[in-house]
CSV table of C-alpha atoms in Angstrom, one decimal:
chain,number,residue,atom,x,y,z
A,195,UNK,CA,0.0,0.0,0.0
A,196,UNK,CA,1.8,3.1,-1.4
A,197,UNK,CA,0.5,6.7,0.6
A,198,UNK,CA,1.4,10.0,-1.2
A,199,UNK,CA,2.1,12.8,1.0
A,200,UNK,CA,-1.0,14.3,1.4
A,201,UNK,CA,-2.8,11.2,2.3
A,202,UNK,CA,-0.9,10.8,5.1
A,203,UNK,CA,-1.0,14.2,6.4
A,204,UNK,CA,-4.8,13.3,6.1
A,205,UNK,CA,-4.8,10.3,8.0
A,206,UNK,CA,-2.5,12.4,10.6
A,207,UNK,CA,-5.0,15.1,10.8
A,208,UNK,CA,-8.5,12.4,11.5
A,209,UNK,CA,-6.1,9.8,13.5
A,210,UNK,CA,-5.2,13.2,15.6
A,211,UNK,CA,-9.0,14.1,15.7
A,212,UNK,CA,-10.3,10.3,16.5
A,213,UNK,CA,-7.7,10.4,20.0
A,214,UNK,CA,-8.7,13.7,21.2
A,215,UNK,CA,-12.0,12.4,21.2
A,216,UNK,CA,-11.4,9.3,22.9
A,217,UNK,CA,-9.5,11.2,25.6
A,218,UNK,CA,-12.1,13.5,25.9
A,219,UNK,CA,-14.8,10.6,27.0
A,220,UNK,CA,-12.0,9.2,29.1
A,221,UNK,CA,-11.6,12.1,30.9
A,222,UNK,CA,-15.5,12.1,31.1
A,223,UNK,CA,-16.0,8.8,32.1
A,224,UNK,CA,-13.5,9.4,35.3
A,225,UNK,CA,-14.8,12.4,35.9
A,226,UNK,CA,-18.3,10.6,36.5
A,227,UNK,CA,-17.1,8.2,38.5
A,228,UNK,CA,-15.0,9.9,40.5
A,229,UNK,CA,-18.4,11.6,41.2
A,230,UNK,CA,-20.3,8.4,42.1
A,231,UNK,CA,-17.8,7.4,44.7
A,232,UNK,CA,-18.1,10.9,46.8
A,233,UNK,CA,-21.6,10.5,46.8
């Protein structure tokens, strides 16, 4: 499978976008249970 540049910097860009995401819910998901265990 042979990439040209820009595809790459493509892929870079949504891989980039798809983990910032993730960590995002992550930090949600801890955040809420961090929550449930005071209460």
């Amino acid at each position: 499978m042979v990439l040209r540049q820009p595809e790459v910097q493509k892929l870079a860009k949504i891989s980039l976008r798809l983990v910032k995401l993730v960590s995002k819910k992550v930090q949600w998901l801890v955040q809420m249970r961090h929550l449930k265990k005071e209460v």
